[in-house]
Amino acid sequence: MNGMTNNQRPALWERMSFGFGDLAGNALFGITGAYLIYYYTNVYGISASSVALLMLLARVVDSVVDPVIGYLIDHRILFGGCVRPYLKWFSLPLGFLTFCCFLPLPLGSGGRLAWAYATYLVMGVLFSLVIVPYGLLPNVMTRNREDRLSLSTFRMMGATLATFLVGSSILPMVHLFGGGNEKLGYPLAMTIAGAIGGGLALIPFFTCRERYELEANDSPVRVLLGSLFHNRAWVIITIVLSLFYINLTAFYGLSIYYATEVLHRPQYFGGLLISMMGASKVLGVTCSPWLARHVGQKLTIVLPYILSAMGLALFAYGPNSAAYLVAVFGLICFFQGMTLPVFYAMVADSIDYGTAVTGVTASGMAYSVNSFAGKVAWAIGGSLSAAFLGWGGYVPHAATQTHTARAFITFGFLGVPACVALLSVLIILLYPSEAEMTRILQPETPVEPQSI
């Protein structure tokens, strides 16, 4: 099997295997987003204010690596401009460093903080070395917009399945292996998670084909960056996708706190919400291509985001019933899941759109700066989640938190995603029309859409 159909287009099995990359990436990065704040504050004994600063500084510093990787790709400095070899060399180290983030070395307070900075920083750098090349694979696998939407759909199916697994399996493994000792349970659970995640990230290296070369570009960085900021489509989708990461960190970082301190339910309910987020987003992702074909890509972001904001209000002001909360949260995440394949299809399209309208090829730089912006947003979101705890006066292991602490947790968990949804609706309306994108990217007769 050569992985190709008639038009040198990826076959179904190749598109499906592409999704394993984000299954691994989202699982490993999701683990740090969902459990690392709790691990640092409640298990490893680092203060919430120190964690907030760590999340912000470490993520912003390591995100500078992304444009460097883009520069390496555009100038063919490493691996001859190919993107698959990055997955070969850096996937397993990424899994190992994820484990190291949860390794509780017996150090003093300063040593613990230094270890947290070092491991979180290196993990982020390795994540960039995997996810930036992985994100460029659709641009070298196919030129067809429908194929790219299909690839993005399988990618998001992998990502949302990872969310489900992160929510449903990590805490049970921690308690199973630790027997109530979280300092033992977390590193043992992360040994398994890191090994599996690193192995899954390797799959696209073996199964996906680079049918098109990314054009080499010897232009200086200022020219490459200048072309990006003259690319309206790329700027808009980068902003909206970055806002999505702030939304995601709010759900990941505060779900356990919201479950225990606001709803007065056990930790497992926070994990259940994360699991429901993953399962519901899988369903939303599968419905996304259908909606995009009927209303276009822009409305496939606008309509679900409006509905998700309404769902957040129902969640906040509804009864404290487990069945009600799980059902409404699932509905919120279903709507958000519908936006995900379109986001990444738009990123791939906007890169080629920029080449067409500016005359400058900056594929590696475009995706890497997009990833950079997402990491900064992730840093802001993670820092905000930790900061809300500090600003509200959260006290670890306290029998009851103050009203102020609960209010800050509630706003971080529900208010931030609502603001993100409404702001994203306004911004995405500025994205080029479907007709303009098709005219620029596919001036020939459109190919009939394929199913995912």
Coordinates of C-alpha atoms in Angstrom, one line a residue:
M1 CA 0.0 0.0 0.0
N2 CA 1.5 3.3 -1.0
G3 CA -0.8 5.6 1.0
M4 CA -1.9 7.5 -2.1
T5 CA -5.1 7.7 -4.1
N6 CA -5.6 8.9 -7.6
N7 CA -4.5 12.5 -7.2
Q8 CA -1.5 11.8 -5.0
R9 CA -3.9 12.5 -2.1
P10 CA -3.7 10.8 1.3
A11 CA -5.7 7.6 1.6
L12 CA -8.1 7.1 4.5
W13 CA -5.7 5.0 6.5
E14 CA -3.0 7.7 6.2
R15 CA -5.4 10.4 7.3
M16 CA -6.5 8.3 10.3
S17 CA -2.9 7.6 11.4
F18 CA -2.1 11.3 11.2
G19 CA -4.5 11.7 14.2
F20 CA -2.2 9.7 16.5
G21 CA 0.2 12.7 16.5
D22 CA -2.2 14.9 18.4
L23 CA -3.5 12.1 20.4
A24 CA 0.0 11.9 21.9
G25 CA 0.7 15.6 21.9
N26 CA -2.6 16.6 23.5
A27 CA -2.3 13.8 26.0
L28 CA 1.2 14.8 27.2
F29 CA 0.6 18.5 27.2
G30 CA -2.9 18.0 28.6
I31 CA -1.6 16.1 31.5
T32 CA 0.6 19.0 32.5
G33 CA -2.3 21.4 31.9
A34 CA -4.8 19.3 34.0
Y35 CA -2.7 18.1 36.9
L36 CA 0.6 20.0 37.1
I37 CA -0.8 23.0 39.0
Y38 CA -2.5 20.6 41.5
Y39 CA 0.7 18.5 41.7
Y40 CA 2.9 21.6 42.3
T41 CA 0.7 23.2 45.0
N42 CA -0.8 20.2 46.8
V43 CA 1.7 17.4 46.4
Y44 CA 5.1 19.0 45.8
G45 CA 4.5 22.0 48.2
I46 CA 5.2 25.0 45.8
S47 CA 3.1 28.1 46.6
A48 CA 0.3 29.1 44.2
S49 CA 2.0 32.5 43.5
S50 CA 5.3 30.8 42.6
V51 CA 3.4 28.4 40.3
A52 CA 1.6 31.3 38.6
L53 CA 5.0 33.0 37.8
L54 CA 6.5 29.6 36.7
M55 CA 3.7 28.9 34.3
L56 CA 4.0 32.4 32.7
L57 CA 7.8 32.7 32.5
A58 CA 8.7 29.2 31.6
R59 CA 6.1 28.9 28.9
V60 CA 6.9 32.3 27.4
V61 CA 10.6 31.7 27.4
D62 CA 10.4 28.2 25.8
S63 CA 7.8 29.4 23.2
V64 CA 10.7 31.5 21.7
V65 CA 11.9 28.2 20.5
D66 CA 9.0 27.9 18.0
P67 CA 10.1 30.6 15.6
V68 CA 13.7 29.2 15.7
I69 CA 12.3 25.8 14.6
G70 CA 10.3 27.6 11.9
Y71 CA 13.6 29.3 10.7
L72 CA 15.4 25.9 10.7
I73 CA 12.6 24.4 8.5
D74 CA 12.3 27.4 6.1
H75 CA 16.1 27.5 5.6
R76 CA 16.5 23.7 5.4
I77 CA 19.1 23.8 8.1
L78 CA 18.0 20.6 9.8
F79 CA 16.8 17.4 8.1
G80 CA 16.9 19.0 4.7
G81 CA 13.7 20.9 5.2
C82 CA 11.7 17.7 5.8
V83 CA 9.4 17.6 8.8
R84 CA 8.8 13.9 9.6
P85 CA 12.4 13.3 11.0
Y86 CA 11.6 15.7 13.9
L87 CA 9.0 13.2 15.1
K88 CA 11.5 10.4 14.9
W89 CA 14.1 12.1 17.1
F90 CA 12.1 14.1 19.7
S91 CA 8.9 12.1 20.4
L92 CA 10.4 9.7 23.0
P93 CA 12.4 12.5 24.8
L94 CA 9.1 14.4 25.1
G95 CA 7.5 11.5 26.9
F96 CA 10.4 11.2 29.2
L97 CA 10.4 14.9 30.2
T98 CA 6.7 14.7 30.9
F99 CA 7.5 12.0 33.5
C100 CA 10.3 14.2 34.9
C101 CA 7.8 17.1 35.5
F102 CA 6.1 14.8 38.1
L103 CA 9.2 13.3 39.6
P104 CA 9.3 14.6 43.3
L105 CA 13.0 14.8 44.0
P106 CA 13.7 15.3 47.7
L107 CA 14.9 18.9 47.6
G108 CA 14.5 22.0 49.6
S109 CA 12.0 24.7 48.6
G110 CA 14.4 26.4 46.3
G111 CA 15.6 23.2 44.8
R112 CA 12.0 22.0 44.2
L113 CA 11.2 25.3 42.4
A114 CA 14.4 25.1 40.3
W115 CA 13.6 21.5 39.3
A116 CA 10.0 22.5 38.3
Y117 CA 11.4 25.3 36.1
A118 CA 14.0 23.1 34.5
T119 CA 11.7 20.2 33.7
Y120 CA 8.7 22.3 32.6
L121 CA 11.0 24.4 30.4
V122 CA 12.7 21.5 28.7
M123 CA 9.4 19.6 28.2
G124 CA 8.0 22.7 26.5
V125 CA 11.0 22.9 24.1
L126 CA 10.7 19.2 23.2
F127 CA 6.9 19.7 22.7
S128 CA 7.8 22.5 20.2
L129 CA 10.3 20.2 18.4
V130 CA 7.5 17.7 17.9
I131 CA 4.3 19.8 17.4
V132 CA 5.6 22.4 15.0
P133 CA 6.8 19.9 12.4
Y134 CA 3.7 17.8 13.0
G135 CA 1.5 20.8 12.4
L136 CA 3.1 21.4 9.0
L137 CA 2.5 17.9 7.8
P138 CA -0.9 18.7 6.1
N139 CA 0.9 21.3 4.0
V140 CA 3.3 18.7 2.6
M141 CA 0.8 15.8 2.4
T142 CA -1.8 17.5 0.3
R143 CA -2.8 20.7 -1.5
N144 CA -6.5 20.0 -1.4
R145 CA -8.6 22.0 1.1
E146 CA -11.1 19.2 1.7
D147 CA -8.2 16.8 2.4
R148 CA -6.8 19.3 4.9
L149 CA -10.2 19.6 6.7
S150 CA -10.3 15.8 6.8
L151 CA -6.7 15.6 8.3
S152 CA -7.7 18.3 10.8
T153 CA -10.8 16.3 11.7
F154 CA -8.8 13.1 12.4
R155 CA -6.2 15.3 14.3
M156 CA -8.9 16.7 16.5
M157 CA -10.5 13.3 17.0
G158 CA -7.1 12.2 18.4
A159 CA -6.8 15.4 20.5
T160 CA -10.2 15.1 22.0
L161 CA -9.8 11.3 22.6
A162 CA -6.6 12.3 24.5
T163 CA -8.6 14.7 26.7
F164 CA -11.0 11.9 27.5
L165 CA -8.2 9.6 28.4
V166 CA -6.4 12.3 30.5
G167 CA -9.6 12.8 32.5
S168 CA -10.6 9.2 32.9
S169 CA -7.3 7.4 33.5
I170 CA -4.7 9.6 35.1
L171 CA -6.3 10.0 38.6
P172 CA -7.3 6.3 38.8
M173 CA -3.7 5.3 38.0
V174 CA -2.3 7.8 40.5
H175 CA -4.5 6.3 43.3
L176 CA -4.0 2.7 42.1
F177 CA -0.2 2.9 42.0
G178 CA 0.2 5.2 45.0
G179 CA -2.3 3.6 47.3
G180 CA -3.2 7.0 48.7
N181 CA 0.4 8.4 48.4
E182 CA 0.3 10.9 45.6
K183 CA 4.1 11.5 45.8
L184 CA 4.4 7.9 44.7
G185 CA 1.3 7.6 42.5
Y186 CA 2.0 10.6 40.2
P187 CA 5.5 9.5 39.0
L188 CA 4.4 5.9 38.5
A189 CA 1.4 6.9 36.5
M190 CA 3.5 9.3 34.4
T191 CA 6.0 6.6 33.7
I192 CA 3.2 4.8 31.8
A193 CA 1.7 7.9 30.3
G194 CA 5.0 9.3 29.1
A195 CA 6.1 6.0 27.5
I196 CA 2.7 5.5 25.7
G197 CA 2.6 9.2 24.6
G198 CA 6.1 9.2 23.2
G199 CA 5.4 6.0 21.3
L200 CA 2.2 7.3 19.8
A201 CA 3.9 10.5 18.6
L202 CA 6.2 8.4 16.4
I203 CA 3.3 6.9 14.4
P204 CA 3.0 9.7 11.8
F205 CA 6.7 9.5 11.1
F206 CA 6.2 5.9 9.9
T207 CA 2.8 6.3 8.2
C208 CA 2.5 9.8 6.7
R209 CA 4.1 10.8 3.4
E210 CA 5.6 14.1 2.4
R211 CA 4.3 14.5 -1.2
Y212 CA 5.2 18.2 -1.6
E213 CA 8.4 20.0 -0.5
L214 CA 8.2 23.2 1.5
E215 CA 9.9 25.8 -0.6
A216 CA 13.2 26.9 0.8
N217 CA 13.5 30.6 1.7
D218 CA 16.7 32.4 2.5
S219 CA 15.0 35.6 3.4
P220 CA 16.0 37.2 6.7
V221 CA 13.7 36.8 9.7
R222 CA 12.3 40.3 9.4
V223 CA 11.1 39.7 5.8
L224 CA 9.5 36.4 6.9
L225 CA 7.8 38.0 9.9
G226 CA 6.8 41.0 7.9
S227 CA 5.0 38.8 5.3
L228 CA 3.1 37.1 8.1
F229 CA 1.7 40.3 9.6
H230 CA 0.5 41.3 6.1
N231 CA -1.4 38.0 5.9
R232 CA -4.8 38.9 7.3
A233 CA -6.1 35.3 7.3
W234 CA -3.1 34.1 9.2
V235 CA -3.2 36.9 11.8
I236 CA -6.9 36.4 12.5
I237 CA -6.8 32.6 12.8
T238 CA -3.7 32.8 15.0
I239 CA -5.5 35.1 17.4
V240 CA -8.6 33.0 17.6
L241 CA -6.8 29.8 18.0
S242 CA -4.6 31.3 20.7
L243 CA -7.8 32.4 22.6
F244 CA -8.9 28.8 22.4
Y245 CA -5.9 27.7 24.4
I246 CA -6.8 30.1 27.2
N247 CA -10.2 28.5 27.2
L248 CA -8.6 25.0 27.4
T249 CA -6.3 25.9 30.3
A250 CA -9.3 27.2 32.3
F251 CA -11.1 23.9 32.0
Y252 CA -8.0 21.8 32.5
G253 CA -6.4 23.9 35.3
L254 CA -9.4 24.6 37.5
S255 CA -11.7 21.6 37.0
I256 CA -10.5 19.8 40.2
Y257 CA -10.7 23.0 42.2
Y258 CA -14.2 23.8 40.9
A259 CA -15.4 20.3 41.7
T260 CA -14.0 20.2 45.2
E261 CA -14.2 23.8 46.4
V262 CA -17.3 25.1 44.6
L263 CA -19.4 22.1 44.0
H264 CA -18.2 20.3 47.2
R265 CA -17.7 17.1 45.3
P266 CA -14.7 14.7 45.3
Q267 CA -11.7 15.1 43.0
Y268 CA -13.0 12.4 40.7
F269 CA -15.8 14.7 39.6
G270 CA -13.2 17.1 38.2
G271 CA -11.7 14.2 36.3
L272 CA -15.2 13.2 35.2
L273 CA -15.7 16.7 33.7
I274 CA -12.4 16.5 31.8
S275 CA -13.4 13.0 30.5
M276 CA -16.8 14.4 29.4
M277 CA -14.9 17.2 27.7
G278 CA -12.9 14.7 25.7
A279 CA -15.9 12.4 24.8
S280 CA -18.2 15.3 23.8
K281 CA -15.5 17.0 21.7
V282 CA -15.0 13.8 19.8
L283 CA -18.6 13.9 18.8
G284 CA -18.4 17.6 18.0
V285 CA -15.3 17.0 15.8
T286 CA -17.1 14.3 13.8
C287 CA -20.0 16.7 13.1
S288 CA -17.7 19.6 12.1
P289 CA -17.1 18.7 8.4
W290 CA -20.9 18.3 7.8
L291 CA -21.6 21.7 9.3
A292 CA -18.7 23.3 7.5
R293 CA -20.0 22.0 4.1
H294 CA -23.4 23.5 4.8
V295 CA -22.6 26.9 6.4
G296 CA -18.9 27.4 5.6
Q297 CA -15.9 27.5 7.9
K298 CA -16.5 30.9 9.6
L299 CA -20.0 30.0 10.7
T300 CA -18.8 26.7 11.9
I301 CA -16.9 28.7 14.5
V302 CA -19.4 31.4 15.2
L303 CA -22.5 29.3 15.8
P304 CA -21.0 26.7 18.1
Y305 CA -19.2 29.3 20.1
I306 CA -22.4 31.2 20.7
L307 CA -24.2 28.0 21.8
S308 CA -21.3 27.1 24.1
A309 CA -21.5 30.5 25.8
M310 CA -25.2 29.9 26.4
G311 CA -24.3 26.5 27.8
L312 CA -21.8 28.0 30.2
A313 CA -24.5 30.3 31.7
L314 CA -26.8 27.2 32.1
F315 CA -24.0 25.4 33.9
A316 CA -23.2 28.3 36.2
Y317 CA -26.8 29.0 37.3
G318 CA -28.3 25.5 37.2
P319 CA -28.8 23.1 40.0
N320 CA -25.8 21.3 41.7
S321 CA -26.9 18.0 40.3
A322 CA -24.2 15.6 39.0
A323 CA -26.4 14.4 36.1
Y324 CA -27.3 18.0 35.1
L325 CA -23.8 19.3 35.4
V326 CA -22.2 16.5 33.4
A327 CA -24.9 16.7 30.7
V328 CA -24.6 20.5 30.3
F329 CA -20.8 20.5 30.4
G330 CA -20.9 17.8 27.7
L331 CA -23.1 19.9 25.6
I332 CA -20.8 22.9 26.0
C333 CA -17.8 20.8 24.9
F334 CA -19.7 19.3 22.0
F335 CA -20.2 22.7 20.5
Q336 CA -16.6 23.7 21.1
G337 CA -15.4 20.4 19.5
M338 CA -17.2 21.4 16.3
T339 CA -14.8 24.4 15.9
L340 CA -11.5 22.4 16.2
P341 CA -11.0 20.8 12.8
V342 CA -11.9 24.1 11.1
F343 CA -9.3 26.0 13.2
Y344 CA -6.5 23.8 12.0
A345 CA -7.7 23.6 8.4
M346 CA -7.8 27.4 8.4
V347 CA -4.2 27.5 9.7
A348 CA -3.0 25.4 6.8
D349 CA -5.0 27.4 4.3
S350 CA -3.8 30.7 5.7
I351 CA -0.2 29.7 5.2
D352 CA -0.7 29.1 1.5
Y353 CA -2.9 32.1 1.3
G354 CA -0.1 34.2 2.6
T355 CA 2.3 32.9 0.0
A356 CA -0.2 33.7 -2.7
V357 CA -0.9 37.3 -1.6
T358 CA 2.5 38.4 -0.3
G359 CA 4.8 36.4 -2.7
V360 CA 6.9 35.3 0.3
T361 CA 7.1 31.6 1.3
A362 CA 7.2 31.4 5.1
S363 CA 5.5 28.0 5.9
G364 CA 7.8 27.0 8.7
M365 CA 7.8 30.5 10.3
A366 CA 4.0 30.8 9.9
Y367 CA 3.2 27.6 11.7
S368 CA 5.9 28.1 14.3
V369 CA 4.8 31.6 15.2
N370 CA 1.2 30.3 15.3
S371 CA 2.5 27.7 17.8
F372 CA 4.4 30.4 19.6
A373 CA 1.3 32.5 20.0
G374 CA -0.6 29.4 21.2
K375 CA 2.1 28.7 23.8
V376 CA 2.0 32.3 25.1
A377 CA -1.8 31.9 25.3
W378 CA -1.4 28.6 27.2
A379 CA 1.1 30.4 29.5
I380 CA -1.3 33.2 30.1
G381 CA -4.1 30.8 30.7
G382 CA -2.1 28.6 33.0
S383 CA -0.8 31.6 34.9
L384 CA -4.3 33.0 35.2
S385 CA -5.6 29.8 36.6
A386 CA -2.9 29.7 39.3
A387 CA -3.3 33.5 39.8
F388 CA -7.0 33.2 40.4
L389 CA -6.2 30.8 43.3
G390 CA -3.7 33.3 44.7
W391 CA -5.9 36.3 44.2
G392 CA -8.9 34.6 45.8
G393 CA -6.8 33.5 48.8
Y394 CA -7.0 29.8 48.2
V395 CA -5.6 27.7 51.0
P396 CA -4.5 24.1 50.2
H397 CA -6.1 21.4 52.3
A398 CA -8.4 24.0 54.1
A399 CA -11.7 22.5 55.3
T400 CA -13.6 25.3 53.6
Q401 CA -12.5 28.0 51.2
T402 CA -13.6 31.6 51.5
H403 CA -16.4 33.0 49.4
T404 CA -13.8 35.1 47.6
A405 CA -11.7 32.1 46.7
R406 CA -14.8 30.2 45.4
A407 CA -15.8 33.2 43.3
F408 CA -12.4 33.5 41.7
I409 CA -12.4 29.8 40.9
T410 CA -15.8 30.0 39.4
F411 CA -14.9 33.0 37.2
G412 CA -11.7 31.3 36.1
F413 CA -13.5 28.0 35.2
L414 CA -16.6 29.4 33.6
G415 CA -16.2 33.2 33.1
V416 CA -13.0 33.1 31.1
P417 CA -14.3 30.5 28.6
A418 CA -17.4 32.6 28.1
C419 CA -15.4 35.7 27.4
V420 CA -13.2 33.7 25.0
A421 CA -16.2 32.4 23.1
L422 CA -17.8 35.8 22.6
L423 CA -14.5 37.6 21.7
S424 CA -13.6 34.8 19.2
V425 CA -17.0 35.3 17.4
L426 CA -16.2 39.0 16.8
I427 CA -12.7 38.4 15.6
I428 CA -13.4 35.5 13.2
L429 CA -15.9 37.6 11.3
L430 CA -12.8 39.5 9.9
Y431 CA -11.4 36.3 8.3
P432 CA -11.5 36.3 4.4
S433 CA -14.7 34.9 2.9
E434 CA -15.0 31.3 1.7
A435 CA -15.3 32.5 -1.9
E436 CA -12.0 34.5 -1.6
M437 CA -10.1 31.6 0.0
T438 CA -11.3 29.2 -2.7
R439 CA -10.4 31.7 -5.5
I440 CA -6.9 32.2 -4.1
L441 CA -6.1 28.6 -3.1
Q442 CA -8.0 26.5 -5.6
P443 CA -8.7 28.6 -8.8
E444 CA -9.3 25.3 -10.7
T445 CA -12.7 23.5 -10.6
P446 CA -13.4 22.6 -7.0
V447 CA -13.0 18.9 -6.1
E448 CA -16.0 17.2 -4.7
P449 CA -15.7 17.0 -0.9
Q450 CA -14.7 13.6 0.6
S451 CA -16.0 12.2 3.8
I452 CA -13.6 12.0 6.7

